Amino acid sequence: MHHAHGLVEPSPSESMESFLNGLWKQNPVFVQVLGMCPTLAITNSVRNALAMGLATLFVLVCSNALVALVRKLVPRQVRIATYILIIATFVTIVDYMIKAISVPVYKALGAFIALIVVNCIILGRAEAFASKNPVGKSILDGLGMGIGFFFALLCLGGVREILGAGAFLGYPLFGPNYQPWVLFLLPPGGFFTLAAWLLVFTSWQARKKRRQAPAEVQS
Amino acid sequence: MSHAAQPPKTAPVQIPASAMMIRVMGVVSLVCGLLIVITYQGTLQPIRRNQETILRESVAQLLPGVQKQIIYQVQPDGSVRILDDVQASVPKLFAGYNSSGALLGIVIETSERGYADVIKAMYVYSPEKQAIVDFKVIELKETPGLGDKITSDRDFLANFRNLEAKLDAAREKLLHAIVTVKHGTKKNPWEVDAISGATISSRAVGRMLDKSARQALPVIARNLGRIQRGE
């Protein structure tokens, strides 16, 4: 994460930039390769991926907003402790909310909801972005990163559920004769799918770079 | 982390007074605590409702024709009383009655470590038959295609249509412990025939039934009259 962020008030295009950054150019999973634990563990179905993606998005946006709000008050020496406190609060809130909305989803995600606390995407954004930027821009950054993460989980969950269970969101796709490729629901399937998506993304980015000015490839 | 404290060129490092740090963290904690309390209060009722609905649905699935359900909690002294809070983590007995008020069976929750993680299940005990008459896995993370067969394998589930669980004369313990035996070697009505290829999961099922029946059945025997009357 070496990009510089201006401390001045954002212009509209700059705000859009910080939103799109996480969504695409700095996608937390496919580009920064962060938050691998939930990415590999809970993407064995689209429903779980959806729930985890939304939960993380919520925590990311809220914690970014609150961190940005208190950024000038918090002494440097206790900033990490403060950020973790804020993140843990929103994770607890999301934990209660999921339990209130759907017990099956809560059971499927299990400990991984609580583990959002240690998802390095969230602390990473608090430290690298929200602690140096105004509230609005930090919310946009959280939205971009959160939706980027959500998108990545869906990509993995979709492939794994379609191949591993022959279904999408629980609806069978291929009829009763499909022999599901169970491996894709198991941990190795997570690694295979992630590797395949990373391959797609890096080769696609490499091609894009090659098309641009050749001098930029060196940087 | 990345930013080591960079001493300014002229003055020595300014460390804010501890009081200041404590104040800031105190205020942030207070705000966070408030947020959590508000969420907790707001979600308490829906969470309780959800859990109760799920429990009642599971019981209804296990006891076809059930019209009325009463949840009893087992108290430390071995007596039972009607439960008011489903979330309480006490041993529970779910008694199901038909339309004429007769006891259909008692559903009991149990759990045991399987191959991947703890397997949670419910089973139906029929005091009339002194046997386990149905069994259903509620939650498992066993290997798909192998261990998870305990939820679907027909021969395995047939074990629980009439699995003997008789108490001894003193009604204190099981006459025969419930055990899982190797696939195809079941001889007695209290044995569970394992699934070949899913031995660890099958054994876990045997153990969880034995463990739970050992505790619950004497309690049921002592309080059967009350449970039958639905008091």
Short mmCIF file of C-alpha atoms in Angstrom, two decimals:
data_model
loop_
_atom_site.label_atom_id
_atom_site.label_comp_id
_atom_site.label_asym_id
_atom_site.label_seq_id
_atom_site.Cartn_x
_atom_site.Cartn_y
_atom_site.Cartn_z
CA MET A 1 0.00 0.00 0.00
CA HIS A 2 2.33 2.69 -1.17
CA HIS A 3 -0.08 5.12 -2.73
CA ALA A 4 0.00 8.62 -1.32
CA HIS A 5 -3.21 10.19 -0.09
CA GLY A 6 -3.68 13.91 -0.05
CA LEU A 7 -4.77 15.47 3.21
CA VAL A 8 -6.70 18.22 1.47
CA GLU A 9 -10.46 18.15 0.98
CA PRO A 10 -11.28 15.77 -1.84
CA SER A 11 -12.55 16.88 -5.20
CA PRO A 12 -15.42 14.82 -6.62
CA SER A 13 -13.12 12.97 -8.99
CA GLU A 14 -10.74 12.23 -6.16
CA SER A 15 -13.59 10.79 -4.09
CA MET A 16 -14.63 8.62 -6.99
CA GLU A 17 -11.02 7.56 -7.31
CA SER A 18 -10.83 6.39 -3.69
CA PHE A 19 -14.07 4.45 -4.21
CA LEU A 20 -12.97 2.75 -7.42
CA ASN A 21 -9.52 2.08 -6.03
CA GLY A 22 -10.72 -0.62 -3.66
CA LEU A 23 -13.28 -1.95 -6.05
CA TRP A 24 -10.86 -2.66 -8.81
CA LYS A 25 -7.29 -1.35 -8.95
CA GLN A 26 -6.49 -2.22 -5.34
CA ASN A 27 -9.01 -5.01 -4.92
CA PRO A 28 -8.29 -6.35 -1.42
CA VAL A 29 -8.40 -9.99 -2.44
CA PHE A 30 -7.32 -10.14 -6.06
CA VAL A 31 -4.67 -7.41 -5.97
CA GLN A 32 -3.58 -6.87 -2.36
CA VAL A 33 -4.18 -10.55 -1.42
CA LEU A 34 -5.45 -9.57 2.04
CA GLY A 35 -8.10 -11.20 4.22
CA MET A 36 -7.31 -14.69 2.96
CA CYS A 37 -8.72 -16.47 6.01
CA PRO A 38 -12.42 -15.70 5.43
CA THR A 39 -11.86 -15.70 1.69
CA LEU A 40 -10.80 -19.33 1.70
CA ALA A 41 -12.88 -20.57 4.59
CA ILE A 42 -16.42 -19.41 3.95
CA THR A 43 -16.68 -19.22 0.16
CA ASN A 44 -18.02 -22.75 -0.24
CA SER A 45 -21.45 -21.39 -1.05
CA VAL A 46 -22.79 -18.19 -2.56
CA ARG A 47 -25.05 -17.58 0.43
CA ASN A 48 -22.15 -17.66 2.88
CA ALA A 49 -20.06 -15.46 0.61
CA LEU A 50 -22.91 -12.95 0.38
CA ALA A 51 -23.36 -12.82 4.13
CA MET A 52 -19.66 -12.53 4.90
CA GLY A 53 -19.21 -9.91 2.17
CA LEU A 54 -22.05 -7.78 3.52
CA ALA A 55 -20.90 -8.16 7.13
CA THR A 56 -17.36 -7.10 6.24
CA LEU A 57 -18.63 -4.22 4.11
CA PHE A 58 -20.70 -2.94 7.02
CA VAL A 59 -17.82 -3.18 9.50
CA LEU A 60 -15.40 -1.58 7.05
CA VAL A 61 -17.62 1.41 6.29
CA CYS A 62 -18.61 2.03 9.91
CA SER A 63 -15.13 1.62 11.35
CA ASN A 64 -13.61 3.80 8.63
CA ALA A 65 -16.18 6.50 9.40
CA LEU A 66 -15.61 6.43 13.15
CA VAL A 67 -11.83 6.24 12.86
CA ALA A 68 -11.85 9.22 10.52
CA LEU A 69 -14.12 11.08 12.92
CA VAL A 70 -11.79 10.68 15.90
CA ARG A 71 -8.54 10.77 13.92
CA LYS A 72 -7.45 14.16 15.27
CA LEU A 73 -8.22 13.33 18.90
CA VAL A 74 -6.48 10.00 19.22
CA PRO A 75 -2.83 10.15 20.33
CA ARG A 76 -0.54 8.12 18.06
CA GLN A 77 0.54 5.86 20.92
CA VAL A 78 -2.93 4.43 21.46
CA ARG A 79 -4.23 4.58 17.91
CA ILE A 80 -4.05 0.84 17.13
CA ALA A 81 -5.81 -0.03 20.38
CA THR A 82 -8.50 2.54 19.57
CA TYR A 83 -8.97 1.22 16.03
CA ILE A 84 -9.28 -2.36 17.23
CA LEU A 85 -11.80 -1.26 19.84
CA ILE A 86 -13.87 0.48 17.18
CA ILE A 87 -13.62 -2.45 14.77
CA ALA A 88 -14.53 -4.98 17.47
CA THR A 89 -17.58 -2.91 18.36
CA PHE A 90 -18.96 -3.02 14.84
CA VAL A 91 -18.15 -6.71 14.54
CA THR A 92 -20.15 -7.37 17.70
CA ILE A 93 -23.01 -5.34 16.28
CA VAL A 94 -22.94 -7.28 13.02
CA ASP A 95 -22.80 -10.53 14.98
CA TYR A 96 -26.02 -9.68 16.82
CA MET A 97 -27.68 -8.47 13.63
CA ILE A 98 -26.92 -11.65 11.68
CA LYS A 99 -28.21 -13.73 14.58
CA ALA A 100 -31.40 -11.68 14.57
CA ILE A 101 -31.84 -11.93 10.80
CA SER A 102 -31.03 -15.57 10.12
CA VAL A 103 -29.88 -18.32 12.45
CA PRO A 104 -28.88 -20.70 9.61
CA VAL A 105 -26.55 -18.06 8.13
CA TYR A 106 -25.17 -17.34 11.59
CA LYS A 107 -24.46 -21.02 12.11
CA ALA A 108 -22.85 -21.40 8.69
CA LEU A 109 -20.46 -18.50 9.29
CA GLY A 110 -19.81 -19.46 12.89
CA ALA A 111 -16.57 -18.13 14.31
CA PHE A 112 -15.74 -16.29 11.12
CA ILE A 113 -18.04 -13.43 12.02
CA ALA A 114 -16.08 -12.78 15.20
CA LEU A 115 -12.88 -13.15 13.22
CA ILE A 116 -13.76 -10.13 11.07
CA VAL A 117 -12.05 -8.24 13.91
CA VAL A 118 -8.69 -9.54 12.76
CA ASN A 119 -9.40 -9.20 9.05
CA CYS A 120 -6.35 -7.21 8.02
CA ILE A 121 -8.29 -5.36 5.31
CA ILE A 122 -10.20 -3.49 7.99
CA LEU A 123 -7.33 -2.53 10.28
CA GLY A 124 -5.31 -1.83 7.13
CA ARG A 125 -7.85 0.71 5.87
CA ALA A 126 -8.19 2.30 9.30
CA GLU A 127 -4.44 2.81 9.58
CA ALA A 128 -3.57 3.54 5.95
CA PHE A 129 -6.57 5.61 4.96
CA ALA A 130 -9.21 6.57 7.51
CA SER A 131 -6.68 7.88 10.04
CA LYS A 132 -5.45 10.43 7.48
CA ASN A 133 -8.60 11.36 5.59
CA PRO A 134 -11.89 13.13 6.24
CA VAL A 135 -15.03 11.16 7.10
CA GLY A 136 -16.73 11.33 3.70
CA LYS A 137 -13.72 10.14 1.80
CA SER A 138 -13.07 7.39 4.35
CA ILE A 139 -16.64 6.13 3.96
CA LEU A 140 -16.16 6.00 0.21
CA ASP A 141 -12.89 4.16 0.66
CA GLY A 142 -14.61 1.68 2.97
CA LEU A 143 -17.43 1.23 0.46
CA GLY A 144 -14.98 0.64 -2.37
CA MET A 145 -12.82 -1.82 -0.45
CA GLY A 146 -15.87 -3.51 1.06
CA ILE A 147 -17.60 -3.94 -2.27
CA GLY A 148 -14.31 -5.11 -3.76
CA PHE A 149 -14.07 -7.76 -1.05
CA PHE A 150 -17.74 -8.67 -1.50
CA PHE A 151 -17.21 -9.04 -5.24
CA ALA A 152 -14.16 -11.24 -4.72
CA LEU A 153 -16.00 -13.50 -2.27
CA LEU A 154 -18.87 -13.86 -4.73
CA CYS A 155 -16.44 -14.80 -7.52
CA LEU A 156 -15.00 -17.55 -5.34
CA GLY A 157 -18.30 -18.65 -3.83
CA GLY A 158 -19.98 -18.79 -7.23
CA VAL A 159 -17.35 -21.00 -8.82
CA ARG A 160 -17.11 -23.26 -5.79
CA GLU A 161 -20.84 -23.77 -5.39
CA ILE A 162 -21.46 -24.29 -9.11
CA LEU A 163 -18.70 -26.88 -9.45
CA GLY A 164 -18.88 -28.39 -5.99
CA ALA A 165 -22.63 -28.64 -5.52
CA GLY A 166 -23.98 -28.07 -9.03
CA ALA A 167 -26.08 -25.22 -7.70
CA PHE A 168 -26.20 -21.46 -7.37
CA LEU A 169 -27.65 -19.98 -4.18
CA GLY A 170 -29.03 -23.43 -3.44
CA TYR A 171 -30.92 -23.79 -6.73
CA PRO A 172 -29.74 -26.85 -8.66
CA LEU A 173 -28.39 -25.95 -12.08
CA PHE A 174 -27.57 -29.17 -13.87
CA GLY A 175 -30.37 -31.56 -13.01
CA PRO A 176 -30.23 -34.73 -10.93
CA ASN A 177 -27.57 -36.50 -13.00
CA TYR A 178 -24.81 -34.01 -12.21
CA GLN A 179 -22.11 -35.63 -10.10
CA PRO A 180 -20.92 -32.75 -7.89
CA TRP A 181 -17.21 -32.07 -7.80
CA VAL A 182 -17.13 -32.20 -4.00
CA LEU A 183 -13.46 -31.24 -3.84
CA PHE A 184 -14.45 -27.66 -4.56
CA LEU A 185 -16.45 -27.44 -1.36
CA LEU A 186 -13.46 -28.63 0.65
CA PRO A 187 -10.46 -26.47 1.63
CA PRO A 188 -8.32 -27.50 -1.38
CA GLY A 189 -11.07 -26.26 -3.68
CA GLY A 190 -10.76 -22.86 -2.04
CA PHE A 191 -7.08 -22.69 -2.88
CA PHE A 192 -7.60 -23.91 -6.45
CA THR A 193 -10.36 -21.40 -7.09
CA LEU A 194 -8.42 -18.54 -5.55
CA ALA A 195 -5.36 -19.45 -7.61
CA ALA A 196 -7.43 -19.52 -10.78
CA TRP A 197 -8.96 -16.10 -10.08
CA LEU A 198 -5.57 -14.61 -9.18
CA LEU A 199 -4.23 -15.96 -12.46
CA VAL A 200 -7.07 -14.33 -14.37
CA PHE A 201 -6.57 -11.00 -12.61
CA THR A 202 -2.79 -10.79 -12.82
CA SER A 203 -2.63 -11.86 -16.44
CA TRP A 204 -5.35 -9.38 -17.27
CA GLN A 205 -3.50 -6.58 -15.49
CA ALA A 206 -0.19 -7.55 -17.08
CA ARG A 207 -1.79 -7.37 -20.49
CA LYS A 208 -3.25 -3.96 -19.70
CA LYS A 209 0.14 -2.71 -18.59
CA ARG A 210 1.80 -3.97 -21.75
CA ARG A 211 -0.73 -2.09 -23.85
CA GLN A 212 0.06 1.17 -22.05
CA ALA A 213 3.31 3.03 -22.55
CA PRO A 214 6.11 0.45 -22.35
CA ALA A 215 8.08 2.75 -20.03
CA GLU A 216 5.49 2.26 -17.30
CA VAL A 217 6.16 -1.45 -17.17
CA GLN A 218 9.51 -0.73 -15.57
CA SER A 219 8.10 1.17 -12.61
CA MET B 1 4.14 -1.35 11.85
CA SER B 2 5.25 1.14 9.27
CA HIS B 3 5.49 4.43 11.09
CA ALA B 4 8.10 4.30 13.81
CA ALA B 5 7.92 7.43 15.92
CA GLN B 6 10.00 9.99 14.08
CA PRO B 7 11.65 12.38 16.52
CA PRO B 8 11.26 16.03 15.46
CA LYS B 9 14.52 17.75 14.62
CA THR B 10 14.52 20.26 17.47
CA ALA B 11 12.37 19.27 20.44
CA PRO B 12 12.49 15.79 22.06
CA VAL B 13 9.59 13.43 21.35
CA GLN B 14 6.38 14.79 22.76
CA ILE B 15 4.56 12.03 24.57
CA PRO B 16 1.04 13.07 25.50
CA ALA B 17 0.24 12.75 29.17
CA SER B 18 -1.13 9.38 30.19
CA ALA B 19 -4.25 11.11 31.44
CA MET B 20 -4.91 12.33 27.92
CA MET B 21 -4.56 8.85 26.41
CA ILE B 22 -6.75 7.33 29.09
CA ARG B 23 -9.35 10.02 28.52
CA VAL B 24 -9.48 9.43 24.78
CA MET B 25 -9.67 5.66 25.12
CA GLY B 26 -12.27 6.04 27.84
CA VAL B 27 -14.48 8.19 25.65
CA VAL B 28 -14.11 5.87 22.65
CA SER B 29 -14.87 2.84 24.85
CA LEU B 30 -17.92 4.56 26.24
CA VAL B 31 -19.28 5.29 22.77
CA CYS B 32 -18.51 1.74 21.63
CA GLY B 33 -20.12 0.27 24.72
CA LEU B 34 -23.24 2.32 24.15
CA LEU B 35 -23.47 1.17 20.54
CA ILE B 36 -23.19 -2.47 21.61
CA VAL B 37 -25.79 -2.11 24.33
CA ILE B 38 -28.26 -0.48 21.95
CA THR B 39 -27.77 -3.26 19.38
CA TYR B 40 -28.05 -5.94 22.04
CA GLN B 41 -31.32 -4.50 23.33
CA GLY B 42 -32.67 -4.08 19.82
CA THR B 43 -31.86 -7.60 18.66
CA LEU B 44 -32.66 -9.49 21.85
CA GLN B 45 -36.29 -10.22 21.03
CA PRO B 46 -35.78 -11.19 17.35
CA ILE B 47 -32.88 -13.48 18.31
CA ARG B 48 -34.94 -15.20 20.98
CA ARG B 49 -37.87 -15.59 18.59
CA ASN B 50 -35.62 -17.02 15.86
CA GLN B 51 -34.08 -19.59 18.12
CA GLU B 52 -37.41 -20.65 19.51
CA THR B 53 -38.89 -20.98 16.02
CA ILE B 54 -35.98 -23.10 14.87
CA LEU B 55 -36.21 -25.36 17.90
CA ARG B 56 -39.94 -25.78 17.56
CA GLU B 57 -39.66 -26.50 13.84
CA SER B 58 -37.01 -29.14 14.47
CA VAL B 59 -39.17 -30.77 17.13
CA ALA B 60 -42.20 -30.71 14.84
CA GLN B 61 -40.20 -32.41 12.10
CA LEU B 62 -39.14 -35.17 14.45
CA LEU B 63 -42.61 -35.71 15.91
CA PRO B 64 -45.11 -35.82 13.07
CA GLY B 65 -48.61 -34.93 14.21
CA VAL B 66 -47.43 -32.83 17.13
CA GLN B 67 -49.97 -30.22 18.20
CA LYS B 68 -48.52 -28.85 21.40
CA GLN B 69 -44.95 -28.53 22.59
CA ILE B 70 -43.69 -27.94 26.08
CA ILE B 71 -40.03 -27.27 26.76
CA TYR B 72 -38.79 -28.47 30.12
CA GLN B 73 -35.48 -27.60 31.66
CA VAL B 74 -33.65 -30.14 33.73
CA GLN B 75 -32.65 -28.66 37.06
CA PRO B 76 -29.46 -29.59 38.89
CA ASP B 77 -31.36 -31.73 41.39
CA GLY B 78 -32.79 -33.85 38.55
CA SER B 79 -36.30 -32.42 38.62
CA VAL B 80 -37.86 -30.64 35.64
CA ARG B 81 -39.74 -27.41 35.25
CA ILE B 82 -41.24 -25.56 32.32
CA LEU B 83 -38.61 -23.38 30.68
CA ASP B 84 -39.18 -19.67 30.17
CA ASP B 85 -36.05 -18.66 28.24
CA VAL B 86 -35.06 -20.83 25.26
CA GLN B 87 -31.65 -19.20 25.11
CA ALA B 88 -30.65 -20.44 28.53
CA SER B 89 -27.95 -23.08 28.18
CA VAL B 90 -29.51 -25.70 30.42
CA PRO B 91 -30.32 -29.29 29.47
CA LYS B 92 -33.74 -29.24 27.84
CA LEU B 93 -36.43 -31.78 27.12
CA PHE B 94 -38.91 -31.01 24.34
CA ALA B 95 -42.14 -32.84 25.02
CA GLY B 96 -44.56 -33.13 22.10
CA TYR B 97 -48.26 -33.91 22.45
CA ASN B 98 -50.91 -34.83 19.87
CA SER B 99 -54.30 -33.18 19.47
CA SER B 100 -55.84 -35.23 22.31
CA GLY B 101 -53.00 -34.25 24.63
CA ALA B 102 -51.19 -37.59 24.74
CA LEU B 103 -47.41 -37.55 24.92
CA LEU B 104 -45.96 -38.48 21.50
CA GLY B 105 -42.33 -38.47 22.49
CA ILE B 106 -39.55 -36.43 24.00
CA VAL B 107 -36.97 -34.73 21.84
CA ILE B 108 -33.51 -34.30 23.36
CA GLU B 109 -30.54 -32.32 22.07
CA THR B 110 -27.08 -33.84 22.11
CA SER B 111 -23.65 -33.23 20.65
CA GLU B 112 -20.30 -34.93 20.30
CA ARG B 113 -17.00 -34.36 18.60
CA GLY B 114 -16.99 -35.91 15.15
CA TYR B 115 -14.24 -36.01 12.56
CA ALA B 116 -14.14 -32.33 11.62
CA ASP B 117 -15.97 -30.55 14.41
CA VAL B 118 -18.71 -31.02 16.96
CA ILE B 119 -21.80 -32.73 15.54
CA LYS B 120 -25.07 -31.48 17.02
CA ALA B 121 -28.17 -33.60 16.80
CA MET B 122 -31.61 -34.23 18.22
CA TYR B 123 -33.28 -37.54 18.90
CA VAL B 124 -36.71 -38.71 19.93
CA TYR B 125 -37.11 -40.89 23.00
CA SER B 126 -40.33 -42.75 23.39
CA PRO B 127 -40.98 -43.51 27.08
CA GLU B 128 -43.65 -45.97 25.99
CA LYS B 129 -41.29 -48.07 23.84
CA GLN B 130 -38.24 -47.28 26.00
CA ALA B 131 -36.37 -46.68 22.82
CA ILE B 132 -34.92 -44.00 20.59
CA VAL B 133 -37.34 -43.76 17.69
CA ASP B 134 -35.84 -41.00 15.53
CA PHE B 135 -32.61 -39.10 15.10
CA LYS B 136 -31.70 -35.99 13.16
CA VAL B 137 -28.43 -34.13 12.76
CA ILE B 138 -28.85 -30.40 13.34
CA GLU B 139 -25.37 -29.20 12.60
CA LEU B 140 -22.26 -30.84 11.22
CA LYS B 141 -19.07 -30.03 9.37
CA GLU B 142 -18.12 -33.60 8.47
CA THR B 143 -16.45 -34.39 5.16
CA PRO B 144 -18.97 -34.09 2.32
CA GLY B 145 -19.47 -37.46 0.68
CA LEU B 146 -18.12 -39.42 3.65
CA GLY B 147 -18.94 -38.32 7.20
CA ASP B 148 -21.99 -36.34 6.17
CA LYS B 149 -23.65 -39.60 5.16
CA ILE B 150 -24.84 -39.83 8.78
CA THR B 151 -27.56 -37.37 7.73
CA SER B 152 -28.69 -39.29 4.66
CA ASP B 153 -27.61 -42.96 4.64
CA ARG B 154 -30.84 -44.96 4.78
CA ASP B 155 -29.39 -48.04 6.43
CA PHE B 156 -27.72 -45.92 9.05
CA LEU B 157 -30.85 -43.92 9.84
CA ALA B 158 -32.80 -47.19 10.11
CA ASN B 159 -30.78 -47.81 13.29
CA PHE B 160 -32.79 -45.13 15.00
CA ARG B 161 -36.27 -46.33 14.19
CA ASN B 162 -36.22 -48.46 17.31
CA LEU B 163 -32.93 -48.26 19.15
CA GLU B 164 -33.32 -49.85 22.54
CA ALA B 165 -32.60 -47.53 25.48
CA LYS B 166 -33.93 -49.38 28.52
CA LEU B 167 -33.10 -48.41 32.08
CA ASP B 168 -32.04 -50.88 34.69
CA ALA B 169 -34.32 -51.94 37.56
CA ALA B 170 -33.25 -49.00 39.75
CA ARG B 171 -33.96 -46.65 36.81
CA GLU B 172 -30.61 -45.01 37.44
CA LYS B 173 -28.61 -46.06 34.41
CA LEU B 174 -28.92 -47.69 31.00
CA LEU B 175 -29.31 -51.43 30.97
CA HIS B 176 -27.06 -51.64 27.92
CA ALA B 177 -24.80 -48.82 26.78
CA ILE B 178 -25.57 -47.65 23.26
CA VAL B 179 -22.57 -48.50 21.09
CA THR B 180 -21.63 -48.19 17.47
CA VAL B 181 -20.45 -51.46 15.95
CA LYS B 182 -18.57 -52.15 12.72
CA HIS B 183 -20.68 -52.07 9.58
CA GLY B 184 -22.71 -55.23 9.20
CA THR B 185 -22.09 -56.64 12.67
CA LYS B 186 -25.12 -55.29 14.53
CA LYS B 187 -26.64 -58.07 16.62
CA ASN B 188 -28.46 -56.37 19.50
CA PRO B 189 -31.19 -53.73 19.46
CA TRP B 190 -29.01 -51.26 21.38
CA GLU B 191 -26.22 -51.31 18.81
CA VAL B 192 -25.74 -48.79 16.03
CA ASP B 193 -24.55 -50.22 12.73
CA ALA B 194 -21.79 -47.94 11.42
CA ILE B 195 -21.52 -46.66 7.85
CA SER B 196 -18.46 -48.14 6.18
CA GLY B 197 -16.21 -45.23 5.23
CA ALA B 198 -17.69 -42.99 7.90
CA THR B 199 -16.70 -44.87 11.01
CA ILE B 200 -15.54 -41.86 13.03
CA SER B 201 -18.76 -39.95 12.41
CA SER B 202 -20.88 -43.06 13.08
CA ARG B 203 -19.06 -43.69 16.34
CA ALA B 204 -19.61 -40.08 17.36
CA VAL B 205 -23.35 -40.61 16.87
CA GLY B 206 -23.28 -43.72 19.10
CA ARG B 207 -21.33 -41.88 21.77
CA MET B 208 -23.55 -38.80 21.76
CA LEU B 209 -26.69 -40.93 22.12
CA ASP B 210 -25.19 -43.00 24.91
CA LYS B 211 -23.90 -39.96 26.77
CA SER B 212 -27.16 -38.08 26.49
CA ALA B 213 -29.45 -41.05 27.21
CA ARG B 214 -27.40 -41.90 30.29
CA GLN B 215 -28.19 -38.46 31.70
CA ALA B 216 -31.64 -37.71 30.36
CA LEU B 217 -33.46 -41.01 30.63
CA PRO B 218 -33.32 -41.36 34.45
CA VAL B 219 -34.61 -37.76 34.69
CA ILE B 220 -37.46 -38.57 32.32
CA ALA B 221 -38.29 -41.75 34.24
CA ARG B 222 -38.49 -39.82 37.52
CA ASN B 223 -40.64 -37.04 36.08
CA LEU B 224 -42.66 -39.00 33.54
CA GLY B 225 -45.98 -38.43 35.27
CA ARG B 226 -45.61 -34.67 35.20
CA ILE B 227 -44.39 -34.62 31.62
CA GLN B 228 -47.30 -36.81 30.51
CA ARG B 229 -49.76 -34.46 32.19
CA GLY B 230 -47.93 -31.49 30.69
CA GLU B 231 -47.36 -29.71 33.98
#
